[in-house]
mmCIF file of C-alpha atoms and ligand atoms in Angstrom:
data_model
loop_
_atom_site.group_PDB
_atom_site.id
_atom_site.type_symbol
_atom_site.label_atom_id
_atom_site.label_comp_id
_atom_site.label_asym_id
_atom_site.label_seq_id
_atom_site.Cartn_x
_atom_site.Cartn_y
_atom_site.Cartn_z
ATOM 1 C CA MET Z 8 35.076 -58.386 93.259
ATOM 2 C CA VAL Z 9 31.311 -58.819 92.944
ATOM 3 C CA TYR Z 10 31.515 -57.315 89.470
ATOM 4 C CA CYS Z 11 34.346 -59.730 88.522
ATOM 5 C CA ARG Z 12 32.326 -62.716 89.721
ATOM 6 C CA ASN Z 13 29.069 -61.583 88.102
ATOM 7 C CA THR Z 14 30.835 -61.222 84.750
ATOM 8 C CA ASN Z 15 32.589 -64.599 85.111
ATOM 9 C CA GLY Z 16 36.016 -63.000 85.335
ATOM 10 C CA GLN Z 17 35.618 -60.856 82.225
ATOM 11 C CA TYR Z 18 36.064 -57.700 84.276
ATOM 12 C CA GLY Z 19 39.124 -59.158 86.039
ATOM 13 C CA LYS Z 20 40.265 -61.666 88.648
ATOM 14 C CA ALA Z 21 38.072 -61.484 91.761
ATOM 15 C CA THR Z 22 40.941 -61.056 94.257
ATOM 16 C CA ILE Z 23 42.734 -58.078 95.770
ATOM 17 C CA GLU Z 24 45.911 -59.049 93.890
ATOM 18 C CA GLY Z 25 43.798 -59.288 90.727
ATOM 19 C CA TYR Z 26 42.652 -55.699 91.284
ATOM 20 C CA TYR Z 27 46.211 -54.446 91.925
ATOM 21 C CA GLN Z 28 47.543 -56.228 88.846
ATOM 22 C CA LYS Z 29 44.783 -55.124 86.481
ATOM 23 C CA LEU Z 30 45.064 -51.455 87.441
ATOM 24 C CA SER Z 31 48.865 -51.393 87.596
ATOM 25 C CA LYS Z 32 49.240 -53.071 84.213
ATOM 26 C CA ALA Z 33 46.924 -50.513 82.591
ATOM 27 C CA PHE Z 34 48.709 -47.640 84.359
ATOM 28 C CA VAL Z 35 52.205 -48.834 83.364
ATOM 29 C CA GLU Z 36 51.102 -49.382 79.731
ATOM 30 C CA LEU Z 37 49.572 -45.902 79.587
ATOM 31 C CA THR Z 38 52.488 -44.031 81.116
ATOM 32 C CA LYS Z 39 54.936 -45.757 78.733
ATOM 33 C CA GLN Z 40 53.560 -43.372 76.106
ATOM 34 C CA ALA Z 41 54.438 -40.294 78.166
ATOM 35 C CA PHE Z 42 57.528 -38.182 77.528
ATOM 36 C CA CYS Z 43 60.326 -38.710 79.985
ATOM 37 C CA THR Z 44 59.695 -36.512 83.016
ATOM 38 C CA GLY Z 45 61.871 -35.466 85.927
ATOM 39 C CA ASP Z 46 61.687 -37.209 89.305
ATOM 40 C CA GLU Z 47 59.627 -34.402 90.772
ATOM 41 C CA ASP Z 48 56.838 -35.013 88.278
ATOM 42 C CA ARG Z 49 56.696 -38.683 89.091
ATOM 43 C CA SER Z 50 56.033 -38.212 92.782
ATOM 44 C CA LEU Z 51 52.811 -37.594 94.613
ATOM 45 C CA LYS Z 52 51.984 -36.967 98.260
ATOM 46 C CA VAL Z 53 48.884 -38.816 99.414
ATOM 47 C CA ASP Z 54 46.879 -38.105 102.583
ATOM 48 C CA CYS Z 55 45.105 -41.385 103.338
ATOM 49 C CA ALA Z 56 42.787 -39.973 106.076
ATOM 50 C CA ASN Z 57 44.060 -42.710 108.453
ATOM 51 C CA GLY Z 58 41.875 -45.104 106.509
ATOM 52 C CA ILE Z 59 41.903 -48.203 104.340
ATOM 53 C CA GLY Z 60 43.548 -46.452 101.362
ATOM 54 C CA ALA Z 61 46.896 -46.403 103.185
ATOM 55 C CA LEU Z 62 46.949 -50.177 103.689
ATOM 56 C CA LYS Z 63 45.943 -50.931 100.103
ATOM 57 C CA LEU Z 64 48.258 -48.354 98.505
ATOM 58 C CA ARG Z 65 51.213 -49.756 100.517
ATOM 59 C CA GLU Z 66 50.474 -53.255 99.213
ATOM 60 C CA MET Z 67 50.022 -52.014 95.666
ATOM 61 C CA GLU Z 68 52.754 -49.407 95.179
ATOM 62 C CA HIS Z 69 55.550 -51.808 94.191
ATOM 63 C CA TYR Z 70 53.590 -52.707 91.040
ATOM 64 C CA PHE Z 71 53.974 -49.171 89.660
ATOM 65 C CA SER Z 72 56.845 -47.643 91.659
ATOM 66 C CA GLN Z 73 58.990 -47.197 88.504
ATOM 67 C CA GLU Z 74 56.327 -44.924 87.028
ATOM 68 C CA LEU Z 75 54.997 -43.151 90.132
ATOM 69 C CA SER Z 76 56.376 -42.793 93.621
ATOM 70 C CA VAL Z 77 53.780 -42.158 96.302
ATOM 71 C CA GLN Z 78 54.556 -40.736 99.722
ATOM 72 C CA LEU Z 79 51.830 -41.572 102.240
ATOM 73 C CA PHE Z 80 50.655 -39.318 105.079
ATOM 74 C CA ASN Z 81 47.984 -39.997 107.715
ATOM 75 C CA ASP Z 82 48.540 -43.681 107.108
ATOM 76 C CA GLY Z 83 46.740 -44.826 110.253
ATOM 77 C CA THR Z 84 49.857 -45.429 112.387
ATOM 78 C CA LYS Z 85 48.656 -42.526 114.561
ATOM 79 C CA GLY Z 86 45.677 -40.167 114.340
ATOM 80 C CA LYS Z 87 41.979 -40.868 113.907
ATOM 81 C CA LEU Z 88 39.966 -41.766 110.824
ATOM 82 C CA ASN Z 89 39.030 -38.623 108.838
ATOM 83 C CA HIS Z 90 39.996 -36.400 111.800
ATOM 84 C CA LEU Z 91 41.435 -33.073 110.512
ATOM 85 C CA CYS Z 92 42.415 -34.876 107.326
ATOM 86 C CA GLY Z 93 40.939 -36.648 104.313
ATOM 87 C CA ALA Z 94 39.092 -35.486 101.206
ATOM 88 C CA ASP Z 95 35.977 -34.222 102.977
ATOM 89 C CA PHE Z 96 37.995 -32.122 105.446
ATOM 90 C CA VAL Z 97 40.137 -30.616 102.678
ATOM 91 C CA LYS Z 98 37.149 -29.891 100.420
ATOM 92 C CA SER Z 99 34.908 -28.370 103.076
ATOM 93 C CA HIS Z 100 37.600 -26.364 104.932
ATOM 94 C CA GLN Z 101 39.532 -25.540 101.757
ATOM 95 C CA LYS Z 102 42.825 -26.110 103.548
ATOM 96 C CA PRO Z 103 45.490 -28.836 103.716
ATOM 97 C CA PRO Z 104 45.070 -31.803 106.045
ATOM 98 C CA GLN Z 105 47.027 -31.966 109.260
ATOM 99 C CA GLY Z 106 50.163 -34.072 109.122
ATOM 100 C CA MET Z 107 50.987 -33.353 105.465
ATOM 101 C CA GLU Z 108 54.279 -31.611 104.634
ATOM 102 C CA MET Z 109 53.623 -29.480 101.556
ATOM 103 C CA LYS Z 110 56.259 -27.578 99.619
ATOM 104 C CA SER Z 111 55.155 -24.952 97.121
ATOM 105 C CA ASN Z 112 53.794 -26.268 93.824
ATOM 106 C CA GLU Z 113 53.988 -29.901 94.958
ATOM 107 C CA ARG Z 114 51.161 -32.129 93.762
ATOM 108 C CA CYS Z 115 49.211 -33.548 96.714
ATOM 109 C CA CYS Z 116 45.950 -35.447 97.080
ATOM 110 C CA SER Z 117 43.621 -36.679 99.814
ATOM 111 C CA PHE Z 118 41.517 -39.827 99.929
ATOM 112 C CA ASP Z 119 38.669 -40.115 102.397
ATOM 113 C CA GLY Z 120 38.663 -42.825 105.063
ATOM 114 C CA ASP Z 121 36.974 -45.479 102.940
ATOM 115 C CA ALA Z 122 38.974 -44.405 99.861
ATOM 116 C CA ASP Z 123 36.088 -43.694 97.526
ATOM 117 C CA ARG Z 124 36.743 -39.942 97.200
ATOM 118 C CA ILE Z 125 39.808 -38.039 96.039
ATOM 119 C CA VAL Z 126 40.685 -34.353 95.766
ATOM 120 C CA TYR Z 127 43.993 -32.769 94.663
ATOM 121 C CA TYR Z 128 45.626 -29.544 95.870
ATOM 122 C CA TYR Z 129 48.849 -27.527 96.094
ATOM 123 C CA HIS Z 130 50.328 -24.412 97.641
ATOM 124 C CA ASP Z 131 51.472 -21.797 95.136
ATOM 125 C CA ALA Z 132 54.733 -19.838 95.487
ATOM 126 C CA ASP Z 133 52.876 -17.172 97.537
ATOM 127 C CA GLY Z 134 51.632 -19.793 99.977
ATOM 128 C CA HIS Z 135 48.026 -19.728 98.686
ATOM 129 C CA PHE Z 136 46.169 -23.011 98.882
ATOM 130 C CA HIS Z 137 44.513 -24.262 95.661
ATOM 131 C CA LEU Z 138 41.910 -27.026 95.738
ATOM 132 C CA ILE Z 139 41.243 -29.190 92.677
ATOM 133 C CA ASP Z 140 37.949 -30.911 93.355
ATOM 134 C CA GLY Z 141 35.771 -33.552 91.680
ATOM 135 C CA ASP Z 142 34.504 -31.037 89.105
ATOM 136 C CA LYS Z 143 38.020 -30.294 87.853
ATOM 137 C CA ILE Z 144 38.830 -34.003 87.897
ATOM 138 C CA ALA Z 145 35.792 -34.655 85.665
ATOM 139 C CA THR Z 146 36.915 -31.819 83.360
ATOM 140 C CA LEU Z 147 40.472 -33.174 83.010
ATOM 141 C CA ILE Z 148 39.216 -36.691 82.323
ATOM 142 C CA SER Z 149 36.515 -35.728 79.829
ATOM 143 C CA SER Z 150 38.836 -33.451 77.853
ATOM 144 C CA PHE Z 151 41.395 -36.286 77.629
ATOM 145 C CA LEU Z 152 38.747 -38.789 76.495
ATOM 146 C CA LYS Z 153 37.373 -36.339 73.942
ATOM 147 C CA GLU Z 154 40.847 -35.812 72.464
ATOM 148 C CA LEU Z 155 41.416 -39.572 72.137
ATOM 149 C CA LEU Z 156 38.051 -40.061 70.424
ATOM 150 C CA LEU Z 157 38.849 -37.239 68.031
ATOM 151 C CA GLU Z 158 42.209 -38.844 67.249
ATOM 152 C CA ILE Z 159 40.668 -42.221 66.388
ATOM 153 C CA GLY Z 160 37.811 -40.529 64.509
ATOM 154 C CA GLU Z 161 35.004 -42.294 66.373
ATOM 155 C CA SER Z 162 31.832 -40.461 67.273
ATOM 156 C CA LEU Z 163 31.017 -42.217 70.537
ATOM 157 C CA ASN Z 164 28.936 -39.898 72.715
ATOM 158 C CA ILE Z 165 30.326 -38.559 76.001
ATOM 159 C CA GLY Z 166 28.109 -37.189 78.773
ATOM 160 C CA VAL Z 167 29.216 -35.583 82.032
ATOM 161 C CA VAL Z 168 27.003 -36.033 85.082
ATOM 162 C CA GLN Z 169 27.183 -33.652 88.054
ATOM 163 C CA THR Z 170 25.038 -32.665 91.031
ATOM 164 C CA ALA Z 171 23.762 -29.262 92.161
ATOM 165 C CA TYR Z 172 26.994 -28.921 94.208
ATOM 166 C CA ALA Z 173 29.087 -28.695 91.031
ATOM 167 C CA ASN Z 174 30.749 -25.315 90.824
ATOM 168 C CA GLY Z 175 28.986 -23.061 88.297
ATOM 169 C CA SER Z 176 32.322 -22.378 86.559
ATOM 170 C CA SER Z 177 32.852 -26.094 85.899
ATOM 171 C CA THR Z 178 29.425 -26.506 84.333
ATOM 172 C CA ARG Z 179 29.957 -23.434 82.162
ATOM 173 C CA TYR Z 180 33.433 -24.602 81.064
ATOM 174 C CA LEU Z 181 32.217 -28.113 80.190
ATOM 175 C CA LYS Z 182 29.218 -26.836 78.219
ATOM 176 C CA GLU Z 183 30.614 -23.720 76.559
ATOM 177 C CA VAL Z 184 34.328 -24.391 76.107
ATOM 178 C CA MET Z 185 34.494 -28.170 75.861
ATOM 179 C CA LYS Z 186 31.071 -28.486 74.257
ATOM 180 C CA VAL Z 187 30.142 -31.660 76.110
ATOM 181 C CA PRO Z 188 26.599 -32.291 77.307
ATOM 182 C CA VAL Z 189 26.258 -31.901 81.078
ATOM 183 C CA TYR Z 190 23.469 -33.361 83.223
ATOM 184 C CA CYS Z 191 22.519 -32.757 86.832
ATOM 185 C CA THR Z 192 21.127 -35.451 89.135
ATOM 186 C CA LYS Z 193 20.242 -35.683 92.802
ATOM 187 C CA THR Z 194 23.121 -36.002 95.289
ATOM 188 C CA GLY Z 195 24.511 -39.501 95.895
ATOM 189 C CA VAL Z 196 26.563 -41.611 93.476
ATOM 190 C CA LYS Z 197 23.750 -44.066 92.809
ATOM 191 C CA HIS Z 198 21.892 -41.287 90.976
ATOM 192 C CA LEU Z 199 24.937 -40.177 88.992
ATOM 193 C CA HIS Z 200 25.911 -43.753 88.136
ATOM 194 C CA HIS Z 201 22.456 -44.495 86.807
ATOM 195 C CA LYS Z 202 22.451 -41.419 84.556
ATOM 196 C CA ALA Z 203 26.002 -42.093 83.306
ATOM 197 C CA GLN Z 204 24.880 -45.510 82.040
ATOM 198 C CA GLU Z 205 22.869 -43.746 79.317
ATOM 199 C CA PHE Z 206 25.998 -42.746 77.339
ATOM 200 C CA ASP Z 207 28.687 -44.571 75.349
ATOM 201 C CA ILE Z 208 31.065 -42.918 77.802
ATOM 202 C CA GLY Z 209 29.546 -41.481 80.980
ATOM 203 C CA VAL Z 210 31.825 -39.367 83.199
ATOM 204 C CA TYR Z 211 30.379 -38.746 86.657
ATOM 205 C CA PHE Z 212 31.845 -36.978 89.668
ATOM 206 C CA GLU Z 213 30.430 -35.285 92.735
ATOM 207 C CA ALA Z 214 32.241 -32.047 93.622
ATOM 208 C CA ASN Z 215 33.569 -33.827 96.723
ATOM 209 C CA GLY Z 216 35.669 -36.152 94.539
ATOM 210 C CA HIS Z 217 33.427 -39.200 94.428
ATOM 211 C CA GLY Z 218 33.090 -40.653 90.922
ATOM 212 C CA THR Z 219 34.310 -42.645 87.945
ATOM 213 C CA VAL Z 220 33.747 -43.211 84.221
ATOM 214 C CA LEU Z 221 31.475 -45.864 82.696
ATOM 215 C CA PHE Z 222 31.910 -47.332 79.204
ATOM 216 C CA SER Z 223 28.919 -49.039 77.588
ATOM 217 C CA LYS Z 224 29.447 -52.634 76.459
ATOM 218 C CA ALA Z 225 29.107 -51.547 72.810
ATOM 219 C CA ALA Z 226 31.633 -48.711 73.230
ATOM 220 C CA GLU Z 227 34.122 -51.020 74.918
ATOM 221 C CA LYS Z 228 33.766 -53.635 72.157
ATOM 222 C CA LYS Z 229 34.234 -50.982 69.467
ATOM 223 C CA ILE Z 230 37.332 -49.520 71.146
ATOM 224 C CA ARG Z 231 38.924 -52.963 71.592
ATOM 225 C CA GLU Z 232 38.268 -53.763 67.906
ATOM 226 C CA LEU Z 233 39.741 -50.430 66.791
ATOM 227 C CA ALA Z 234 42.871 -51.060 68.865
ATOM 228 C CA LYS Z 235 43.466 -54.122 66.629
ATOM 229 C CA GLU Z 236 42.295 -52.692 63.284
ATOM 230 C CA LEU Z 237 43.663 -49.156 63.171
ATOM 231 C CA GLU Z 238 47.221 -48.127 62.376
ATOM 232 C CA ASP Z 239 49.853 -45.686 63.596
ATOM 233 C CA LYS Z 240 48.613 -42.727 65.669
ATOM 234 C CA LYS Z 241 44.988 -43.847 65.556
ATOM 235 C CA ARG Z 242 45.913 -47.287 66.836
ATOM 236 C CA LYS Z 243 47.948 -45.729 69.666
ATOM 237 C CA ALA Z 244 44.956 -43.613 70.690
ATOM 238 C CA ALA Z 245 42.656 -46.671 70.648
ATOM 239 C CA GLU Z 246 45.164 -48.654 72.719
ATOM 240 C CA MET Z 247 45.327 -45.801 75.209
ATOM 241 C CA LEU Z 248 41.540 -45.839 75.471
ATOM 242 C CA GLU Z 249 41.643 -49.600 76.085
ATOM 243 C CA ASN Z 250 44.012 -49.068 78.981
ATOM 244 C CA VAL Z 251 41.889 -46.208 80.305
ATOM 245 C CA ILE Z 252 38.884 -48.574 80.317
ATOM 246 C CA ASP Z 253 40.893 -51.080 82.379
ATOM 247 C CA LEU Z 254 42.181 -48.393 84.737
ATOM 248 C CA PHE Z 255 38.754 -47.133 85.790
ATOM 249 C CA ASN Z 256 36.857 -48.933 88.511
ATOM 250 C CA GLN Z 257 33.518 -49.126 86.707
ATOM 251 C CA ALA Z 258 31.784 -50.966 89.532
ATOM 252 C CA ALA Z 259 31.622 -47.949 91.820
ATOM 253 C CA GLY Z 260 34.702 -45.749 91.447
ATOM 254 C CA ASP Z 261 37.487 -45.550 94.016
ATOM 255 C CA ALA Z 262 40.246 -43.156 94.988
ATOM 256 C CA ILE Z 263 43.195 -45.375 93.957
ATOM 257 C CA SER Z 264 41.796 -46.009 90.487
ATOM 258 C CA ASP Z 265 40.929 -42.306 90.021
ATOM 259 C CA MET Z 266 44.386 -41.280 91.278
ATOM 260 C CA LEU Z 267 46.123 -43.523 88.737
ATOM 261 C CA VAL Z 268 43.913 -42.246 85.898
ATOM 262 C CA ILE Z 269 44.693 -38.625 86.838
ATOM 263 C CA GLU Z 270 48.426 -39.304 87.196
ATOM 264 C CA ALA Z 271 48.486 -41.029 83.797
ATOM 265 C CA ILE Z 272 46.634 -38.148 82.109
ATOM 266 C CA LEU Z 273 48.905 -35.491 83.659
ATOM 267 C CA ALA Z 274 51.982 -37.461 82.532
ATOM 268 C CA LEU Z 275 50.637 -38.064 79.019
ATOM 269 C CA LYS Z 276 49.584 -34.456 78.511
ATOM 270 C CA GLY Z 277 52.691 -33.108 80.243
ATOM 271 C CA LEU Z 278 50.512 -30.983 82.520
ATOM 272 C CA THR Z 279 51.592 -29.579 85.868
ATOM 273 C CA VAL Z 280 49.089 -29.337 88.695
ATOM 274 C CA GLN Z 281 49.008 -25.535 88.180
ATOM 275 C CA GLN Z 282 48.206 -25.885 84.477
ATOM 276 C CA TRP Z 283 45.411 -28.301 85.317
ATOM 277 C CA ASP Z 284 44.065 -25.910 87.956
ATOM 278 C CA ALA Z 285 44.128 -23.024 85.468
ATOM 279 C CA LEU Z 286 41.501 -24.649 83.186
ATOM 280 C CA TYR Z 287 38.921 -22.428 84.888
ATOM 281 C CA THR Z 288 38.530 -20.500 88.146
ATOM 282 C CA ASP Z 289 36.016 -21.789 90.679
ATOM 283 C CA LEU Z 290 33.302 -19.398 91.803
ATOM 284 C CA PRO Z 291 33.692 -18.704 95.543
ATOM 285 C CA ASN Z 292 31.218 -20.865 97.452
ATOM 286 C CA ARG Z 293 30.093 -21.797 100.937
ATOM 287 C CA GLN Z 294 28.281 -24.782 102.423
ATOM 288 C CA LEU Z 295 26.471 -24.535 105.760
ATOM 289 C CA LYS Z 296 24.342 -26.849 107.880
ATOM 290 C CA VAL Z 297 21.085 -25.921 109.634
ATOM 291 C CA LYS Z 298 19.432 -27.971 112.364
ATOM 292 C CA VAL Z 299 15.650 -28.312 112.074
ATOM 293 C CA ALA Z 300 13.095 -30.395 113.989
ATOM 294 C CA ASP Z 301 12.117 -32.422 110.911
ATOM 295 C CA ARG Z 302 14.333 -32.124 107.847
ATOM 296 C CA GLN Z 303 11.766 -33.981 105.724
ATOM 297 C CA LEU Z 304 9.644 -30.809 105.816
ATOM 298 C CA ILE Z 305 11.922 -29.679 103.013
ATOM 299 C CA SER Z 306 11.137 -31.300 99.688
ATOM 300 C CA THR Z 307 12.852 -30.442 96.431
ATOM 301 C CA THR Z 308 12.561 -30.759 92.671
ATOM 302 C CA ASP Z 309 14.751 -30.106 89.587
ATOM 303 C CA ALA Z 310 17.611 -32.327 90.857
ATOM 304 C CA GLU Z 311 17.370 -30.674 94.296
ATOM 305 C CA ARG Z 312 17.924 -27.150 92.931
ATOM 306 C CA GLN Z 313 14.444 -25.870 93.878
ATOM 307 C CA ALA Z 314 12.595 -26.225 97.187
ATOM 308 C CA VAL Z 315 8.920 -27.196 96.821
ATOM 309 C CA THR Z 316 8.094 -27.105 100.547
ATOM 310 C CA PRO Z 317 7.830 -25.454 103.021
ATOM 311 C CA PRO Z 318 5.773 -22.761 101.294
ATOM 312 C CA GLY Z 319 7.620 -19.490 100.745
ATOM 313 C CA LEU Z 320 11.139 -20.917 101.110
ATOM 314 C CA GLN Z 321 12.015 -20.978 97.399
ATOM 315 C CA GLU Z 322 10.627 -17.453 96.937
ATOM 316 C CA ALA Z 323 12.784 -16.265 99.848
ATOM 317 C CA ILE Z 324 15.873 -17.927 98.311
ATOM 318 C CA ASN Z 325 15.106 -16.351 94.912
ATOM 319 C CA ASP Z 326 14.911 -12.878 96.484
ATOM 320 C CA LEU Z 327 18.211 -13.361 98.337
ATOM 321 C CA VAL Z 328 20.016 -14.698 95.254
ATOM 322 C CA LYS Z 329 18.969 -11.588 93.287
ATOM 323 C CA LYS Z 330 21.019 -9.397 95.662
ATOM 324 C CA TYR Z 331 24.356 -10.880 94.504
ATOM 325 C CA LYS Z 332 26.268 -11.259 91.249
ATOM 326 C CA LEU Z 333 26.883 -14.647 89.555
ATOM 327 C CA SER Z 334 24.938 -16.121 92.436
ATOM 328 C CA ARG Z 335 23.130 -19.371 93.018
ATOM 329 C CA ALA Z 336 21.836 -21.064 96.169
ATOM 330 C CA PHE Z 337 19.829 -24.141 97.096
ATOM 331 C CA VAL Z 338 18.890 -26.167 100.164
ATOM 332 C CA ARG Z 339 18.193 -29.884 100.627
ATOM 333 C CA PRO Z 340 17.783 -32.308 103.505
ATOM 334 C CA SER Z 341 20.961 -34.402 103.972
ATOM 335 C CA GLY Z 342 20.574 -38.102 103.285
ATOM 336 C CA THR Z 343 23.340 -39.018 105.754
ATOM 337 C CA GLU Z 344 23.053 -36.508 108.630
ATOM 338 C CA ASP Z 345 20.121 -35.075 110.596
ATOM 339 C CA ILE Z 346 20.513 -31.594 109.093
ATOM 340 C CA VAL Z 347 19.557 -29.379 106.153
ATOM 341 C CA ARG Z 348 22.443 -28.446 103.841
ATOM 342 C CA VAL Z 349 22.720 -24.955 102.400
ATOM 343 C CA TYR Z 350 24.886 -24.187 99.360
ATOM 344 C CA ALA Z 351 25.655 -20.758 97.943
ATOM 345 C CA GLU Z 352 28.046 -19.405 95.354
ATOM 346 C CA ALA Z 353 28.685 -15.868 94.126
ATOM 347 C CA ASP Z 354 31.287 -13.597 92.567
ATOM 348 C CA SER Z 355 33.266 -13.108 95.807
ATOM 349 C CA GLN Z 356 33.862 -15.112 98.978
ATOM 350 C CA GLU Z 357 32.209 -12.384 101.072
ATOM 351 C CA SER Z 358 29.076 -12.542 98.900
ATOM 352 C CA ALA Z 359 28.985 -16.370 98.933
ATOM 353 C CA ASP Z 360 29.374 -16.367 102.746
ATOM 354 C CA SER Z 361 26.735 -13.707 103.196
ATOM 355 C CA LEU Z 362 24.254 -15.401 100.814
ATOM 356 C CA ALA Z 363 24.764 -18.783 102.539
ATOM 357 C CA TYR Z 364 24.138 -17.140 105.908
ATOM 358 C CA GLU Z 365 20.967 -15.371 104.738
ATOM 359 C CA VAL Z 366 19.590 -18.563 103.179
ATOM 360 C CA SER Z 367 20.353 -20.422 106.448
ATOM 361 C CA VAL Z 368 18.296 -17.860 108.348
ATOM 362 C CA ALA Z 369 15.403 -18.345 105.877
ATOM 363 C CA VAL Z 370 15.592 -22.129 106.395
ATOM 364 C CA PHE Z 371 15.722 -21.693 110.159
ATOM 365 C CA GLN Z 372 12.663 -19.416 110.155
ATOM 366 C CA LEU Z 373 10.527 -21.205 107.553
ATOM 367 C CA ALA Z 374 11.458 -24.857 108.135
ATOM 368 C CA GLY Z 375 11.351 -25.126 111.931
ATOM 369 C CA GLY Z 376 14.940 -24.464 112.993
ATOM 370 C CA VAL Z 377 15.972 -25.715 116.427
ATOM 371 C CA GLY Z 378 18.642 -24.447 118.835
ATOM 372 C CA GLU Z 379 20.533 -21.240 118.153
ATOM 373 C CA SER Z 380 19.653 -19.232 115.070
ATOM 374 C CA PRO Z 381 22.442 -19.145 112.406
ATOM 375 C CA LYS Z 382 25.138 -16.520 113.045
ATOM 376 C CA PRO Z 383 26.973 -14.599 110.308
ATOM 377 C CA GLY Z 384 30.573 -15.628 109.697
ATOM 378 C CA LEU Z 385 30.075 -19.289 110.630
HETATM 379 C C1 GN1 A 21 27.156 -32.289 99.896
HETATM 380 C C2 GN1 A 21 27.801 -33.614 99.988
HETATM 381 O O1 GN1 A 21 29.038 -33.701 99.853
HETATM 382 N N1 GN1 A 21 26.994 -34.661 100.236
HETATM 383 C C3 GN1 A 21 27.513 -36.008 100.376
HETATM 384 C C4 GN1 A 21 26.860 -36.712 101.544
HETATM 385 O O2 GN1 A 21 25.462 -36.800 101.305
HETATM 386 P P1 GN1 A 21 24.342 -35.905 102.026
HETATM 387 O O3 GN1 A 21 23.040 -36.488 101.543
HETATM 388 O O4 GN1 A 21 24.579 -34.514 101.560
HETATM 389 O O5 GN1 A 21 24.553 -36.020 103.510
HETATM 390 O O6 GN1 A 21 27.391 -38.033 101.642
HETATM 391 C C5 GN1 A 21 27.137 -38.860 100.485
HETATM 392 C C6 GN1 A 21 27.710 -40.248 100.783
HETATM 393 O O7 GN1 A 21 29.098 -40.207 100.954
HETATM 394 C C7 GN1 A 21 27.773 -38.226 99.249
HETATM 395 O O8 GN1 A 21 27.509 -39.009 98.108
HETATM 396 C C8 GN1 A 21 27.235 -36.802 99.092
HETATM 397 O O9 GN1 A 21 27.856 -36.175 98.008
#
């Protein structure tokens, strides 16, 4: 709403209804171009983390119910905010939220309590849980945008912005397979947002599902002109891009807007959730927390991927990382909790768990850990 007011209504009407209408119109226009799909494809289960997303989605769903039917879980009628549910729970525990009824291969997603994060997931036929996080969301979106730009023949530049928490497989896939430039910033959307403003089209997502896409003023103007000037297939692609611009919340990014973008792309490309998931395989990873007396003793550089202080910590991490294959680890003080966060990834879950544990012990010993020393398997 602030963005609408500051741009004198150019970005949209500064009311909740204005937001619903703008997004729904763009979503309906986009999905009109999709091939006819069965009922199953048009439905989505949404865990709202007992938060605000449930209230807003309920008010909004009638605007697009012909194109997408949403079934809400953890809608706040019982249960606590973010408790055993929501995007953060699903991402960090890598399991479904409580209260969600999942059948195999059904497309499901979770918002967090304030509805600014979204992750997708499904159970395969063998009952295995598959998480599709912010990195895979960024990959789906940037490949779709790249295809549209190719179709209209415009060379607007696309950049993808991630943080150190991005899975190594996603970074490799974006750089080597999709050939898009990838940048890493410090954790926190303000850093990603700022970097994304440097491109014609800046795609930014944290692995936890927090993100959006920004279009520069010049890129937006160009795309809107092309949607009037071009013909046939090229015009269609430019019109799609116009609707994509309207569908993204470029002020800050939110779960409802991201959900509608993803649903539109899956419908347009005729992709199932399994096909989307199969773009690349995540490297097994583990995140742990360590309690220290003063977390500011840890300072970092290189977008938080290297510890500068306390002395000896980075050397210890380097030695531990060398013991495992396809491994990477870093530590940083949390900006929201009184803890140090440890991240590790490697070629197997056992190795990722073991590396995360060993790095936690190094943090505990070298950065003034308090309470019980880290235990393996936690
Ligand atoms: C590893 C992680 O998920 N960190 C989160 C968390 O920040 P920390 O500084 O790690 O506590 O909360 C931030 C605000 O929601 C979010 O932007 C960020 O990605």
